[in-house]
PDB file of C-alpha atoms and ligand atoms in Angstrom:
ATOM      1  CA  MET A  16      13.209  37.674 108.276  1.00 92.00           C
ATOM      2  CA  LYS A  17      11.759  34.519 106.710  1.00 98.00           C
ATOM      3  CA  ILE A  18       8.618  33.292 108.466  1.00 98.00           C
ATOM      4  CA  ALA A  19       6.799  30.052 107.660  1.00 98.00           C
ATOM      5  CA  ILE A  20       3.237  29.132 108.629  1.00 99.00           C
ATOM      6  CA  ALA A  21       1.451  25.777 108.633  1.00 99.00           C
ATOM      7  CA  ALA A  22      -1.747  24.342 110.057  1.00 99.00           C
ATOM      8  CA  ASP A  23      -4.001  21.311 110.015  1.00 98.00           C
ATOM      9  CA  HIS A  24      -7.711  21.645 109.234  1.00 98.00           C
ATOM     10  CA  GLY A  25      -8.361  22.885 112.791  1.00 98.00           C
ATOM     11  CA  GLY A  26      -6.092  25.845 112.108  1.00 98.00           C
ATOM     12  CA  PHE A  27      -6.733  26.383 108.414  1.00 98.00           C
ATOM     13  CA  GLU A  28      -9.066  29.357 108.793  1.00 98.00           C
ATOM     14  CA  LEU A  29      -6.792  31.134 111.271  1.00 98.00           C
ATOM     15  CA  LYS A  30      -3.798  30.496 108.981  1.00 98.00           C
ATOM     16  CA  GLU A  31      -5.575  32.134 106.066  1.00 98.00           C
ATOM     17  CA  THR A  32      -6.532  35.134 108.245  1.00 98.00           C
ATOM     18  CA  LEU A  33      -2.952  35.546 109.466  1.00 98.00           C
ATOM     19  CA  LYS A  34      -1.567  35.337 105.915  1.00 98.00           C
ATOM     20  CA  GLN A  35      -3.815  38.239 104.958  1.00 98.00           C
ATOM     21  CA  HIS A  36      -3.029  40.261 108.080  1.00 98.00           C
ATOM     22  CA  TYR A  37       0.746  39.812 107.661  1.00 98.00           C
ATOM     23  CA  LYS A  38       0.683  40.108 103.864  1.00 98.00           C
ATOM     24  CA  ALA A  39       3.687  42.476 103.951  1.00 98.00           C
ATOM     25  CA  LEU A  40       5.774  39.759 105.651  1.00 97.00           C
ATOM     26  CA  ASN A  41       5.061  37.310 102.829  1.00 95.00           C
ATOM     27  CA  LEU A  42       4.618  34.260 105.076  1.00 98.00           C
ATOM     28  CA  SER A  43       5.766  31.024 103.459  1.00 98.00           C
ATOM     29  CA  ASP A  44       2.709  28.721 103.527  1.00 98.00           C
ATOM     30  CA  LEU A  45       3.563  25.044 104.117  1.00 98.00           C
ATOM     31  CA  GLY A  46      -0.101  23.932 104.083  1.00 98.00           C
ATOM     32  CA  THR A  47      -2.671  22.634 104.590  1.00 98.00           C
ATOM     33  CA  TYR A  48      -4.376  24.290 101.653  1.00 98.00           C
ATOM     34  CA  SER A  49      -8.038  23.453 102.353  1.00 98.00           C
ATOM     35  CA  ALA A  50     -10.361  22.758 105.281  1.00 98.00           C
ATOM     36  CA  ASP A  51     -10.351  19.000 104.533  1.00 98.00           C
ATOM     37  CA  SER A  52      -9.294  16.751 107.399  1.00 98.00           C
ATOM     38  CA  VAL A  53      -5.535  16.070 107.575  1.00 98.00           C
ATOM     39  CA  ASP A  54      -3.064  14.824 110.226  1.00 98.00           C
ATOM     40  CA  TYR A  55      -1.358  17.550 112.255  1.00 98.00           C
ATOM     41  CA  PRO A  56       2.001  15.683 112.622  1.00 98.00           C
ATOM     42  CA  ASP A  57       2.539  16.041 108.855  1.00 98.00           C
ATOM     43  CA  TYR A  58       2.554  19.840 109.229  1.00 98.00           C
ATOM     44  CA  ALA A  59       4.723  19.780 112.340  1.00 98.00           C
ATOM     45  CA  HIS A  60       7.230  17.706 110.344  1.00 98.00           C
ATOM     46  CA  LYS A  61       7.186  20.122 107.382  1.00 98.00           C
ATOM     47  CA  MET A  62       7.707  23.077 109.708  1.00 98.00           C
ATOM     48  CA  ALA A  63      10.525  21.421 111.670  1.00 98.00           C
ATOM     49  CA  HIS A  64      12.361  20.678 108.422  1.00 98.00           C
ATOM     50  CA  ALA A  65      11.873  24.283 107.221  1.00 98.00           C
ATOM     51  CA  ILE A  66      13.349  25.678 110.461  1.00 98.00           C
ATOM     52  CA  LEU A  67      16.207  23.201 110.785  1.00 98.00           C
ATOM     53  CA  SER A  68      17.242  23.623 107.131  1.00 98.00           C
ATOM     54  CA  GLY A  69      17.298  27.432 107.457  1.00 98.00           C
ATOM     55  CA  GLN A  70      14.457  27.859 104.990  1.00 98.00           C
ATOM     56  CA  ALA A  71      12.650  29.865 107.710  1.00 98.00           C
ATOM     57  CA  ASP A  72      13.904  31.861 110.704  1.00 97.00           C
ATOM     58  CA  PHE A  73      10.846  31.025 112.746  1.00 98.00           C
ATOM     59  CA  GLY A  74       7.492  29.400 112.228  1.00 98.00           C
ATOM     60  CA  ILE A  75       3.847  29.688 113.159  1.00 99.00           C
ATOM     61  CA  LEU A  76       2.008  26.393 113.681  1.00 99.00           C
ATOM     62  CA  ILE A  77      -1.721  25.983 114.270  1.00 99.00           C
ATOM     63  CA  CYS A  78      -3.984  23.041 115.023  1.00 98.00           C
ATOM     64  CA  GLY A  79      -7.319  22.935 116.855  1.00 98.00           C
ATOM     65  CA  THR A  80      -5.855  23.326 120.331  1.00 98.00           C
ATOM     66  CA  GLY A  81      -2.201  23.894 119.498  1.00 98.00           C
ATOM     67  CA  ILE A  82      -1.311  20.922 121.670  1.00 98.00           C
ATOM     68  CA  GLY A  83      -0.911  18.032 119.232  1.00 98.00           C
ATOM     69  CA  ILE A  84       1.150  20.035 116.775  1.00 98.00           C
ATOM     70  CA  SER A  85       3.371  21.318 119.642  1.00 98.00           C
ATOM     71  CA  ILE A  86       4.035  17.784 120.854  1.00 98.00           C
ATOM     72  CA  ALA A  87       4.948  16.652 117.330  1.00 98.00           C
ATOM     73  CA  ALA A  88       7.230  19.628 116.590  1.00 98.00           C
ATOM     74  CA  ASN A  89       9.078  19.341 119.894  1.00 98.00           C
ATOM     75  CA  ARG A  90      10.225  15.810 119.017  1.00 96.00           C
ATOM     76  CA  TYR A  91      12.891  17.397 116.773  1.00 97.00           C
ATOM     77  CA  LYS A  92      16.314  18.240 118.181  1.00 96.00           C
ATOM     78  CA  GLY A  93      16.786  21.997 117.931  1.00 97.00           C
ATOM     79  CA  ILE A  94      13.090  22.803 117.767  1.00 98.00           C
ATOM     80  CA  ARG A  95      11.639  24.915 120.563  1.00 98.00           C
ATOM     81  CA  ALA A  96       7.899  25.127 119.897  1.00 98.00           C
ATOM     82  CA  ALA A  97       5.953  27.274 122.375  1.00 98.00           C
ATOM     83  CA  LEU A  98       2.161  27.399 122.744  1.00 98.00           C
ATOM     84  CA  LEU A  99       1.416  31.116 123.224  1.00 98.00           C
ATOM     85  CA  TYR A 100      -1.578  30.989 125.542  1.00 98.00           C
ATOM     86  CA  SER A 101      -1.246  34.547 126.874  1.00 98.00           C
ATOM     87  CA  GLN A 102       0.317  37.898 126.066  1.00 98.00           C
ATOM     88  CA  ASP A 103       2.900  37.542 128.814  1.00 98.00           C
ATOM     89  CA  VAL A 104       3.827  34.062 127.621  1.00 98.00           C
ATOM     90  CA  ALA A 105       4.327  35.474 124.103  1.00 98.00           C
ATOM     91  CA  ARG A 106       7.047  37.784 125.490  1.00 98.00           C
ATOM     92  CA  LEU A 107       8.650  35.129 127.694  1.00 98.00           C
ATOM     93  CA  ALA A 108       8.677  32.506 124.924  1.00 98.00           C
ATOM     94  CA  LYS A 109      11.146  34.762 123.101  1.00 98.00           C
ATOM     95  CA  ALA A 110      12.971  36.440 126.016  1.00 98.00           C
ATOM     96  CA  HIS A 111      13.627  33.227 127.970  1.00 98.00           C
ATOM     97  CA  ASN A 112      13.021  30.277 125.635  1.00 98.00           C
ATOM     98  CA  ASN A 113      14.119  31.713 122.287  1.00 98.00           C
ATOM     99  CA  ALA A 114      11.283  29.725 120.705  1.00 98.00           C
ATOM    100  CA  ASN A 115      11.746  29.058 117.004  1.00 98.00           C
ATOM    101  CA  ILE A 116       8.146  27.965 116.486  1.00 99.00           C
ATOM    102  CA  ILE A 117       5.130  29.680 118.020  1.00 99.00           C
ATOM    103  CA  VAL A 118       1.919  27.711 118.252  1.00 99.00           C
ATOM    104  CA  PHE A 119      -1.760  28.640 118.427  1.00 99.00           C
ATOM    105  CA  GLY A 120      -5.123  26.934 118.753  1.00 98.00           C
ATOM    106  CA  GLY A 121      -7.428  27.707 115.854  1.00 98.00           C
ATOM    107  CA  ARG A 122     -10.447  26.542 117.838  1.00 98.00           C
ATOM    108  CA  THR A 123      -9.430  27.919 121.218  1.00 98.00           C
ATOM    109  CA  MET A 124      -7.998  31.410 120.613  1.00 98.00           C
ATOM    110  CA  SER A 125      -9.407  34.611 119.105  1.00 98.00           C
ATOM    111  CA  VAL A 126      -7.813  36.175 116.034  1.00 98.00           C
ATOM    112  CA  ASP A 127      -7.134  39.417 117.935  1.00 98.00           C
ATOM    113  CA  ASP A 128      -5.359  37.612 120.766  1.00 98.00           C
ATOM    114  CA  VAL A 129      -3.241  35.621 118.310  1.00 99.00           C
ATOM    115  CA  ILE A 130      -2.199  38.753 116.386  1.00 98.00           C
ATOM    116  CA  ASN A 131      -1.286  40.579 119.601  1.00 98.00           C
ATOM    117  CA  ARG A 132       0.799  37.603 120.723  1.00 98.00           C
ATOM    118  CA  ILE A 133       2.611  37.320 117.375  1.00 98.00           C
ATOM    119  CA  ASP A 134       3.384  41.067 117.445  1.00 98.00           C
ATOM    120  CA  THR A 135       4.696  40.827 121.013  1.00 98.00           C
ATOM    121  CA  PHE A 136       6.838  37.799 120.170  1.00 98.00           C
ATOM    122  CA  MET A 137       8.357  39.559 117.142  1.00 98.00           C
ATOM    123  CA  GLN A 138       9.068  42.755 119.114  1.00 98.00           C
ATOM    124  CA  THR A 139      10.869  40.905 121.921  1.00 98.00           C
ATOM    125  CA  SER A 140      14.565  40.006 122.023  1.00 98.00           C
ATOM    126  CA  TYR A 141      16.098  36.845 123.439  1.00 98.00           C
ATOM    127  CA  GLU A 142      17.900  37.646 126.705  1.00 98.00           C
ATOM    128  CA  GLY A 143      20.554  34.901 126.529  1.00 97.00           C
ATOM    129  CA  GLY A 144      22.768  34.596 129.636  1.00 96.00           C
ATOM    130  CA  ARG A 145      21.338  32.149 132.185  1.00 98.00           C
ATOM    131  CA  HIS A 146      18.616  31.245 129.697  1.00 97.00           C
ATOM    132  CA  GLN A 147      21.191  30.017 127.175  1.00 97.00           C
ATOM    133  CA  ARG A 148      22.654  27.697 129.821  1.00 97.00           C
ATOM    134  CA  ARG A 149      19.173  26.214 130.246  1.00 97.00           C
ATOM    135  CA  LEU A 150      18.612  25.834 126.510  1.00 97.00           C
ATOM    136  CA  ASP A 151      22.005  24.129 126.239  1.00 96.00           C
ATOM    137  CA  LYS A 152      20.880  21.637 128.891  1.00 96.00           C
ATOM    138  CA  ILE A 153      17.808  20.818 126.807  1.00 94.00           C
ATOM    139  CA  GLU A 154      20.034  20.184 123.782  1.00 91.00           C
ATOM    140  CA  GLU A 155      22.280  17.877 125.853  1.00 91.00           C
ATOM    141  CA  THR A 156      19.363  15.604 126.722  1.00 83.00           C
ATOM    142  CA  GLU A 157      17.748  15.484 123.287  1.00 71.00           C
TER     143      GLU A 157
HETATM  144  C1  RB5 B 211      -8.067  17.738 114.847  1.00 81.05           C
HETATM  145  O1  RB5 B 211      -9.410  17.401 114.949  1.00 81.05           O
HETATM  146  C2  RB5 B 211      -7.497  18.102 116.207  1.00 81.05           C
HETATM  147  O2  RB5 B 211      -7.367  16.958 116.978  1.00 81.05           O
HETATM  148  C3  RB5 B 211      -6.185  18.825 116.070  1.00 81.05           C
HETATM  149  O3  RB5 B 211      -6.376  19.984 115.329  1.00 81.05           O
HETATM  150  C4  RB5 B 211      -5.518  19.263 117.351  1.00 81.05           C
HETATM  151  O4  RB5 B 211      -6.397  19.997 118.161  1.00 81.05           O
HETATM  152  C5  RB5 B 211      -4.789  18.233 118.093  1.00 81.05           C
HETATM  153  O5  RB5 B 211      -4.145  18.489 119.133  1.00 81.05           O
END
Protein backbone atom coordinates (compact mmCIF):
# COMPACT_ATOMS: atom_id res chain seq x y z
CA MET A 1 0.00 0.00 0.00
CA LYS A 2 1.54 3.29 -1.13
CA ILE A 3 0.42 6.26 0.96
CA ALA A 4 1.30 9.89 0.24
CA ILE A 5 1.07 12.82 2.66
CA ALA A 6 1.14 16.57 2.03
CA ALA A 7 0.34 19.72 3.97
CA ASP A 8 0.60 23.48 3.89
CA HIS A 9 2.21 25.40 6.75
CA GLY A 10 -0.97 25.01 8.83
CA GLY A 11 -0.53 21.25 8.69
CA PHE A 12 3.25 20.98 8.63
CA GLU A 13 3.69 20.03 12.28
CA LEU A 14 0.94 17.40 12.18
CA LYS A 15 2.43 15.97 8.96
CA GLU A 16 5.82 15.56 10.61
CA THR A 17 4.20 13.87 13.64
CA LEU A 18 2.26 11.47 11.43
CA LYS A 19 5.37 10.59 9.40
CA GLN A 20 7.08 9.57 12.63
CA HIS A 21 4.07 7.67 13.97
CA TYR A 22 3.59 5.74 10.70
CA LYS A 23 7.32 5.31 10.03
CA ALA A 24 6.79 1.63 9.15
CA LEU A 25 4.41 2.64 6.33
CA ASN A 26 7.07 4.86 4.76
CA LEU A 27 4.70 7.69 3.81
CA SER A 28 5.70 9.48 0.62
CA ASP A 29 6.10 13.16 1.61
CA LEU A 30 4.98 15.62 -1.09
CA GLY A 31 5.73 18.70 1.05
CA THR A 32 5.69 21.31 2.37
CA TYR A 33 9.08 20.83 3.98
CA SER A 34 9.14 23.74 6.46
CA ALA A 35 6.75 25.86 8.52
CA ASP A 36 7.11 28.81 6.09
CA SER A 37 3.88 30.14 4.62
CA VAL A 38 2.80 28.44 1.37
CA ASP A 39 -0.44 28.11 -0.64
CA TYR A 40 -2.53 25.03 0.15
CA PRO A 41 -3.82 24.53 -3.46
CA ASP A 42 -0.25 23.69 -4.55
CA TYR A 43 -0.25 20.68 -2.21
CA ALA A 44 -3.76 19.61 -3.17
CA HIS A 45 -2.58 19.64 -6.81
CA LYS A 46 0.53 17.56 -6.03
CA MET A 47 -1.56 15.03 -4.13
CA ALA A 48 -4.25 14.78 -6.81
CA HIS A 49 -1.58 14.08 -9.43
CA ALA A 50 0.04 11.42 -7.19
CA ILE A 51 -3.30 9.62 -6.73
CA LEU A 52 -4.49 9.90 -10.33
CA SER A 53 -1.14 8.72 -11.73
CA GLY A 54 -1.10 5.67 -9.43
CA GLN A 55 1.97 6.89 -7.58
CA ALA A 56 -0.07 6.53 -4.35
CA ASP A 57 -3.07 4.36 -3.42
CA PHE A 58 -4.44 6.99 -1.09
CA GLY A 59 -3.35 10.27 0.40
CA ILE A 60 -3.41 12.28 3.59
CA LEU A 61 -3.82 16.04 3.16
CA ILE A 62 -3.59 18.64 5.92
CA CYS A 63 -4.10 22.39 6.09
CA GLY A 64 -5.14 24.59 9.02
CA THR A 65 -8.80 23.60 8.95
CA GLY A 66 -8.76 20.91 6.28
CA ILE A 67 -11.35 22.87 4.34
CA GLY A 68 -9.35 24.79 1.74
CA ILE A 69 -7.24 21.81 0.77
CA SER A 70 -10.39 19.63 0.50
CA ILE A 71 -12.05 22.12 -1.82
CA ALA A 72 -8.95 22.27 -4.03
CA ALA A 73 -8.46 18.48 -4.19
CA ASN A 74 -12.10 17.80 -5.00
CA ARG A 75 -11.85 19.87 -8.19
CA TYR A 76 -10.11 16.87 -9.82
CA LYS A 77 -12.17 14.23 -11.62
CA GLY A 78 -11.67 10.94 -9.80
CA ILE A 79 -10.61 12.50 -6.52
CA ARG A 80 -12.79 11.85 -3.49
CA ALA A 81 -11.29 13.89 -0.65
CA ALA A 82 -13.05 13.49 2.71
CA LEU A 83 -12.55 15.69 5.78
CA LEU A 84 -12.49 13.20 8.68
CA TYR A 85 -14.08 15.23 11.45
CA SER A 86 -15.10 12.28 13.63
CA GLN A 87 -14.35 8.62 14.24
CA ASP A 88 -17.63 7.51 12.69
CA VAL A 89 -17.01 9.66 9.62
CA ALA A 90 -13.57 8.03 9.25
CA ARG A 91 -15.31 4.63 8.86
CA LEU A 92 -18.06 5.92 6.57
CA ALA A 93 -15.63 7.83 4.34
CA LYS A 94 -14.20 4.44 3.35
CA ALA A 95 -17.27 2.18 3.64
CA HIS A 96 -19.62 4.47 1.68
CA ASN A 97 -17.50 7.05 -0.16
CA ASN A 98 -14.36 5.04 -0.94
CA ALA A 99 -12.39 8.24 -0.32
CA ASN A 100 -8.96 8.27 -1.94
CA ILE A 101 -7.76 11.27 0.05
CA ILE A 102 -8.41 11.81 3.75
CA VAL A 103 -8.11 15.32 5.10
CA PHE A 104 -7.36 16.79 8.52
CA GLY A 105 -7.09 20.19 10.16
CA GLY A 106 -3.69 20.79 11.71
CA ARG A 107 -5.05 23.64 13.80
CA THR A 108 -8.42 22.14 14.64
CA MET A 109 -7.82 18.46 15.47
CA SER A 110 -5.74 16.66 18.10
CA VAL A 111 -2.96 14.27 17.09
CA ASP A 112 -4.65 11.39 18.94
CA ASP A 113 -7.96 11.93 17.17
CA VAL A 114 -6.25 12.11 13.78
CA ILE A 115 -4.31 8.87 14.39
CA ASN A 116 -7.46 7.05 15.54
CA ARG A 117 -9.30 8.24 12.43
CA ILE A 118 -6.49 7.18 10.08
CA ASP A 119 -6.37 3.73 11.73
CA THR A 120 -10.15 3.35 11.42
CA PHE A 121 -10.10 4.43 7.78
CA MET A 122 -7.33 1.94 6.94
CA GLN A 123 -9.10 -0.92 8.76
CA THR A 124 -12.40 -0.36 6.94
CA SER A 125 -13.41 -1.86 3.59
CA TYR A 126 -15.43 -0.17 0.87
CA GLU A 127 -18.93 -1.70 0.73
CA GLY A 128 -19.61 -1.11 -2.98
CA GLY A 129 -23.15 -2.01 -4.13
CA ARG A 130 -25.54 0.95 -3.89
CA HIS A 131 -22.60 3.16 -2.92
CA GLN A 132 -20.85 2.44 -6.23
CA ARG A 133 -23.97 3.57 -8.11
CA ARG A 134 -23.74 6.87 -6.22
CA LEU A 135 -20.03 7.29 -6.89
CA ASP A 136 -20.69 6.60 -10.58
CA LYS A 137 -23.25 9.42 -10.57
CA ILE A 138 -20.62 11.79 -9.19
CA GLU A 139 -18.24 10.78 -11.99
CA GLU A 140 -20.98 11.40 -14.60
CA THR A 141 -21.38 15.01 -13.51
CA GLU A 142 -17.70 15.87 -13.15
C1 LIG B 1 -3.52 29.06 6.02
O1 LIG B 1 -3.35 30.14 6.88
C2 LIG B 1 -4.94 28.51 6.12
O2 LIG B 1 -5.82 29.39 5.53
C3 LIG B 1 -5.03 27.14 5.51
O3 LIG B 1 -4.15 26.28 6.18
C4 LIG B 1 -6.38 26.47 5.57
O4 LIG B 1 -6.90 26.45 6.87
C5 LIG B 1 -7.36 26.89 4.57
O5 LIG B 1 -8.49 26.36 4.47
